[in-house]
Tab-separated table of C-alpha atoms in Angstrom:
chain	number	residue	atom	x	y	z
A	1	MET	CA	1.071	40.056	2.940
A	2	ALA	CA	4.729	39.686	3.931
A	3	HIS	CA	6.450	36.371	2.715
A	4	GLN	CA	6.605	33.611	5.484
A	5	THR	CA	9.878	31.603	6.019
A	6	PHE	CA	11.866	29.750	7.687
A	7	ASN	CA	15.286	30.188	9.407
A	8	ASP	CA	17.841	30.059	6.568
A	9	PRO	CA	19.526	26.645	5.840
A	10	TRP	CA	22.314	28.036	4.445
A	11	GLY	CA	23.290	29.568	7.880
A	12	SER	CA	23.533	25.625	9.258
A	13	GLY	CA	26.286	23.498	8.788
A	14	GLU	CA	24.648	20.562	10.252
A	15	CYS	CA	22.935	18.104	8.084
A	16	GLU	CA	20.613	16.324	11.225
A	17	SER	CA	17.364	17.693	11.526
A	18	GLU	CA	14.097	16.487	12.458
A	19	HIS	CA	12.655	14.149	10.223
A	20	VAL	CA	10.028	11.169	9.247
A	21	SER	CA	10.693	8.251	6.919
A	22	HIS	CA	8.001	6.968	4.952
A	23	ASN	CA	7.532	5.125	1.769
A	24	TYR	CA	3.572	6.523	0.822
A	25	VAL	CA	2.174	9.737	1.103
A	26	GLU	CA	-0.383	10.217	3.686
A	27	ARG	CA	-2.157	6.997	2.544
A	28	SER	CA	-0.653	3.784	2.367
A	29	ASN	CA	-1.758	2.939	-1.200
A	30	TRP	CA	-0.247	6.748	-2.276
A	31	GLN	CA	3.306	4.868	-2.658
A	32	LEU	CA	6.553	6.615	-3.028
A	33	CYS	CA	8.712	5.284	-6.403
A	34	HIS	CA	12.147	6.907	-6.767
A	35	ARG	CA	13.367	7.457	-10.568
A	36	ILE	CA	16.024	4.461	-11.521
A	37	ASP	CA	16.378	4.568	-15.470
A	38	TRP	CA	14.975	6.371	-18.500
A	39	ASN	CA	13.071	5.146	-21.505
A	40	GLY	CA	13.723	8.015	-24.012
A	41	LEU	CA	12.329	10.697	-21.955
A	42	ILE	CA	10.023	8.868	-19.911
A	43	GLY	CA	11.552	8.090	-16.626
A	44	VAL	CA	12.013	4.546	-15.581
A	45	HIS	CA	10.791	4.260	-11.700
A	46	GLY	CA	11.320	1.275	-9.125
A	47	GLU	CA	9.487	-0.649	-6.787
A	48	ARG	CA	7.656	1.672	-3.599
A	49	HIS	CA	10.934	2.938	-1.453
A	50	ALA	CA	11.159	5.148	1.501
A	51	GLU	CA	12.368	8.957	1.863
A	52	ARG	CA	13.339	11.241	4.727
A	53	PHE	CA	11.327	14.420	5.153
A	54	HIS	CA	10.718	17.308	7.625
A	55	PRO	CA	7.238	16.148	9.213
A	56	ASN	CA	6.474	19.760	7.845
A	57	ALA	CA	6.864	18.494	4.331
A	58	TRP	CA	5.559	15.220	4.402
A	59	ARG	CA	1.975	16.535	5.865
A	60	GLN	CA	2.154	19.214	3.200
A	61	LEU	CA	3.049	16.848	0.236
A	62	GLY	CA	-0.122	14.476	2.087
A	63	ARG	CA	-2.660	17.783	0.914
A	64	VAL	CA	-0.506	17.622	-2.696
A	65	ALA	CA	-1.578	14.291	-2.890
A	66	ARG	CA	-5.454	14.280	-1.951
A	67	ASP	CA	-5.823	17.243	-4.499
A	68	LEU	CA	-4.257	14.825	-7.080
A	69	ASP	CA	-6.156	11.930	-6.315
A	70	ASP	CA	-9.176	14.496	-6.545
A	71	LEU	CA	-8.503	15.371	-10.189
A	72	GLY	CA	-8.068	12.331	-11.193
A	73	ARG	CA	-11.066	10.816	-10.021
A	74	ARG	CA	-13.379	13.594	-10.750
A	75	PHE	CA	-12.151	15.618	-13.544
A	76	HIS	CA	-10.522	12.934	-16.115
A	77	PRO	CA	-11.506	14.090	-19.711
A	78	SER	CA	-13.089	10.547	-20.576
A	79	GLY	CA	-15.498	10.555	-17.588
A	80	ARG	CA	-14.074	7.310	-16.189
A	81	SER	CA	-12.037	7.416	-12.504
A	82	TYR	CA	-8.440	7.401	-12.092
A	83	PRO	CA	-7.517	7.698	-8.303
A	84	LEU	CA	-4.216	8.340	-7.626
A	85	THR	CA	-1.593	5.292	-7.478
A	86	TRP	CA	2.251	7.171	-6.591
A	87	LEU	CA	4.588	9.444	-7.165
A	88	GLY	CA	7.803	9.555	-8.451
A	89	ASP	CA	10.448	11.443	-6.636
A	90	VAL	CA	14.295	12.295	-6.820
A	91	GLY	CA	14.863	13.190	-3.713
A	92	VAL	CA	13.699	14.755	-0.489
A	93	LYS	CA	16.446	15.146	2.701
A	94	VAL	CA	20.274	15.419	1.038
A	95	CYS	CA	23.317	17.099	3.083
A	96	LYS	CA	23.325	19.773	0.565
A	97	PRO	CA	23.214	23.387	0.577
A	98	GLY	CA	19.168	24.493	0.435
A	99	TRP	CA	15.903	23.292	2.045
A	100	HIS	CA	16.494	19.415	0.730
A	101	ARG	CA	18.870	19.839	3.812
A	102	PHE	CA	16.283	19.643	6.234
A	103	GLY	CA	13.870	17.082	4.629
A	104	LEU	CA	12.142	20.377	3.748
A	105	ALA	CA	12.386	20.423	-0.493
A	106	VAL	CA	11.258	17.236	-2.232
A	107	ASP	CA	11.972	16.918	-6.281
A	108	LEU	CA	9.230	14.896	-7.599
A	109	SER	CA	9.533	13.106	-11.235
A	110	ARG	CA	6.070	11.977	-12.066
A	111	ILE	CA	2.495	11.489	-10.456
A	112	SER	CA	0.842	8.416	-11.362
A	113	TRP	CA	-2.884	7.590	-11.502
A	114	GLY	CA	-2.891	4.123	-12.750
A	115	SER	CA	-2.373	4.083	-16.358
A	116	GLN	CA	-2.839	7.555	-16.324
A	117	TYR	CA	0.394	9.586	-15.773
A	118	VAL	CA	2.691	12.981	-15.987
A	119	ASP	CA	6.365	12.684	-16.427
A	120	PHE	CA	7.766	15.721	-15.433
A	121	ASN	CA	11.076	15.326	-18.155
A	122	ALA	CA	8.788	14.762	-20.933
A	123	HIS	CA	5.393	16.629	-20.785
A	124	TRP	CA	6.019	19.973	-20.479
A	125	ARG	CA	8.039	20.177	-23.847
A	126	PRO	CA	6.229	22.090	-27.142
A	127	SER	CA	6.557	18.693	-29.107
A	128	VAL	CA	4.130	16.985	-26.725
A	129	ALA	CA	-0.045	16.267	-27.065
A	130	SER	CA	-1.678	19.470	-25.784
A	131	HIS	CA	-3.414	17.638	-23.318
A	132	LEU	CA	-0.488	16.462	-21.812
A	133	ARG	CA	1.164	19.598	-21.353
A	134	LEU	CA	-1.943	21.000	-19.928
A	135	ARG	CA	-1.694	17.705	-17.447
A	136	TYR	CA	1.304	19.239	-16.850
A	137	LEU	CA	0.296	22.504	-15.424
A	138	ALA	CA	-2.288	20.776	-13.347
A	139	ALA	CA	0.668	19.696	-11.406
A	140	VAL	CA	1.888	22.592	-11.029
A	141	ALA	CA	-0.985	24.529	-9.666
A	142	VAL	CA	-1.898	21.994	-7.839
A	143	PHE	CA	1.676	21.529	-6.005
A	144	ARG	CA	1.695	25.518	-5.446
A	145	CYS	CA	-1.500	25.001	-3.610
A	146	HIS	CA	0.426	23.740	-0.607
A	147	PHE	CA	4.038	24.799	-1.359
A	148	GLY	CA	4.982	28.090	-1.817
A	149	VAL	CA	8.142	27.511	-3.998
A	150	VAL	CA	7.638	25.664	-7.613
A	151	LEU	CA	10.463	25.456	-9.711
A	152	HIS	CA	10.130	23.389	-12.972
A	153	ALA	CA	10.957	23.748	-16.577
A	154	TYR	CA	9.277	27.165	-17.496
A	155	ASN	CA	10.659	28.238	-14.049
A	156	ASP	CA	14.049	27.290	-13.849
A	157	PRO	CA	16.471	29.419	-11.955
A	158	ASP	CA	19.520	27.111	-12.031
A	159	GLY	CA	18.817	25.535	-15.006
A	160	SER	CA	18.353	22.038	-13.392
A	161	HIS	CA	14.517	21.762	-13.543
A	162	ALA	CA	13.923	20.142	-16.611
A	163	ASN	CA	13.408	16.699	-15.661
A	164	HIS	CA	12.027	16.919	-12.326
A	165	VAL	CA	9.238	19.711	-10.236
A	166	HIS	CA	11.051	20.862	-6.963
A	167	LEU	CA	8.249	22.374	-4.133
A	168	ASP	CA	9.954	23.601	-0.742
A	169	ARG	CA	8.834	24.887	2.503
A	170	SER	CA	11.412	28.187	2.595
A	171	ARG	CA	8.136	30.441	1.492
A	172	HIS	CA	4.280	28.956	2.854
A	173	ALA	CA	1.516	28.738	0.313
A	174	VAL	CA	0.698	32.846	0.924
A	175	ALA	CA	-1.213	34.935	-1.885
A	176	LEU	CA	-0.787	35.637	-5.397
A	177	ALA	CA	2.246	37.796	-5.560
A	178	ARG	CA	2.854	39.653	-9.307
A	179	ASP	CA	6.816	39.808	-8.106
A	180	TYR	CA	6.827	36.289	-7.583
A	181	LEU	CA	8.710	34.030	-10.535
A	182	SER	CA	6.530	30.912	-9.316
A	183	ASP	CA	3.060	33.194	-9.545
A	184	GLN	CA	3.818	34.566	-12.945
A	185	SER	CA	4.672	31.373	-14.281
A	186	ILE	CA	1.537	29.669	-13.690
A	187	ILE	CA	-0.495	32.588	-14.844
A	188	HIS	CA	1.613	33.120	-18.011
A	189	LEU	CA	1.202	28.770	-19.166
A	190	THR	CA	-2.239	29.113	-18.062
A	191	ALA	CA	-3.185	32.404	-19.773
A	192	ASN	CA	-1.116	30.376	-22.996
A	193	TRP	CA	-2.152	27.426	-22.830
A	194	LEU	CA	-5.735	27.775	-22.202
A	195	LEU	CA	-6.773	31.626	-23.446
A	196	GLY	CA	-4.276	31.607	-26.412
A	197	ARG	CA	-1.976	34.143	-25.252
A	198	ASN	CA	1.643	34.606	-26.465
A	199	LEU	CA	2.772	35.701	-22.896
A	200	ARG	CA	6.599	35.248	-21.907
A	201	VAL	CA	6.647	33.229	-19.171
A	202	ALA	CA	8.483	33.952	-15.723
A	203	GLU	CA	9.731	37.072	-17.634
A	204	GLY	CA	7.499	40.142	-15.243
A	205	TRP	CA	3.834	40.762	-15.005
A	206	GLY	CA	3.440	43.898	-17.539
A	207	ASP	CA	-0.247	44.961	-19.141
A	208	ASP	CA	-0.440	42.130	-21.238
A	209	THR	CA	-0.255	39.726	-18.111
A	210	GLU	CA	-2.167	42.054	-16.227
A	211	ALA	CA	-5.350	42.008	-19.040
A	212	ALA	CA	-4.982	37.752	-19.163
A	213	TYR	CA	-5.033	37.295	-14.993
A	214	GLN	CA	-8.223	39.513	-15.115
A	215	ASP	CA	-9.709	37.280	-17.895
A	216	LEU	CA	-8.907	34.152	-15.980
A	217	LEU	CA	-10.604	36.101	-13.058
A	218	GLU	CA	-13.594	36.088	-15.514
A	219	CYS	CA	-13.581	32.837	-17.265
A	220	PHE	CA	-13.529	30.772	-13.423
A	221	GLY	CA	-16.303	33.355	-12.066
A	222	MET	CA	-13.862	35.020	-9.896
A	223	ALA	CA	-14.736	38.677	-11.139
A	224	SER	CA	-16.424	40.958	-9.179
A	225	ARG	CA	-19.854	39.399	-9.667
A	226	SER	CA	-23.846	40.446	-8.577
A	227	ASP	CA	-24.766	37.399	-7.478
A	228	SER	CA	-22.301	37.322	-5.111
A	229	ASP	CA	-21.884	38.514	-1.575
A	230	VAL	CA	-18.209	37.520	-1.509
A	231	GLU	CA	-15.428	39.435	-3.264
A	232	LEU	CA	-12.504	37.446	-4.402
A	233	ASP	CA	-9.353	38.357	-4.430
A	234	PRO	CA	-5.824	36.047	-4.910
A	235	LEU	CA	-3.373	38.699	-4.618
A	236	THR	CA	-4.391	39.457	-0.785
A	237	ARG	CA	-6.513	35.610	0.353
A	238	ALA	CA	-4.492	32.720	-0.138
A	239	ASP	CA	-7.484	30.618	-0.030
A	240	HIS	CA	-8.916	32.457	-2.926
A	241	PHE	CA	-5.593	31.972	-4.802
A	242	ARG	CA	-6.167	28.325	-4.041
A	243	MET	CA	-9.627	28.364	-5.394
A	244	LEU	CA	-7.884	29.941	-8.358
A	245	LEU	CA	-5.328	27.568	-8.607
A	246	ARG	CA	-7.991	24.588	-8.026
A	247	LEU	CA	-10.164	25.828	-11.151
A	248	ILE	CA	-6.923	26.272	-13.476
A	249	ALA	CA	-5.711	22.421	-12.185
A	250	ARG	CA	-9.160	21.110	-12.748
A	251	THR	CA	-9.921	23.158	-16.383
A	252	ALA	CA	-6.458	21.746	-17.621
A	253	PHE	CA	-6.456	18.258	-16.503
A	254	HIS	CA	-9.552	17.680	-17.908
A	255	ASN	CA	-8.168	19.820	-20.823
A	256	ALA	CA	-11.923	21.820	-20.600
A	257	GLU	CA	-12.554	25.610	-22.197
A	258	PRO	CA	-11.746	28.040	-19.294
A	259	GLY	CA	-15.466	28.470	-17.874
A	260	VAL	CA	-16.343	25.187	-17.776
A	261	PHE	CA	-15.181	24.690	-13.718
A	262	ILE	CA	-16.195	28.095	-12.016
A	263	VAL	CA	-16.474	29.391	-8.194
A	264	PRO	CA	-19.988	29.206	-6.871
A	265	SER	CA	-21.568	32.224	-5.650
A	266	THR	CA	-21.273	31.693	-2.167
A	267	PRO	CA	-17.842	29.727	-2.129
A	268	ASN	CA	-16.852	28.492	1.202
A	269	ALA	CA	-13.483	29.721	2.833
A	270	GLU	CA	-10.761	26.951	3.342
A	271	SER	CA	-9.164	26.847	6.795
A	272	PRO	CA	-6.045	28.142	8.006
A	273	ASP	CA	-4.031	24.889	8.127
A	274	GLU	CA	-4.023	24.745	4.198
A	275	SER	CA	-1.217	26.952	3.931
């Protein structure tokens, strides 16, 4: 499938573009809070504040928030419900080269579900507890459901994403691509942290990655099955890739073994506006 892109933002010297200003994401109780300081590795965030978004990016971030809220309400390992409360950010519309210029890129620093949270500076690091790294993976998988570009500590082309995750709309949330680093990194991290593999993250898709990918499909009930009339192929269909990403997110957030959450035998296709 061809990658869909918007017009090249570097071709424009203008910083003004269509935007909306909000201090929340989709629902007024899903607040936006800006990172203002540090407590060790953990970001300190201030009160609710507003950012300027391109309407497209704000709509997509709302879909991210829905999935994050669903994770907290239904998939916390304690069995308790933790609704989404706020998202921490470090910038959206900024007058500089790239997709931030048009408000089509979002830099997130933290997701909070009340007393539960993931900090994007702290919780990717090998020194933290495994369930926190899995929570980081769960968030990254949710982001990729709705944003084509997801840059994070393990997919960091310019060395600036150790303390936040960058999402942008330069590429739509299309099907899984073996040659695409955002997608490679998610498969590699999932294989390493859930299946115990030792793949080099975002450094190519070789035979070991392909074998791990096929094992993940098997674990999540997405391989060819005699009890299903639906062929599931994340490599050709964006909605099937989102199924895989949500299964990764639920398994990682729940700190569960692969296979605890699987696709039903008659999965429902998602609507086109999810892309």
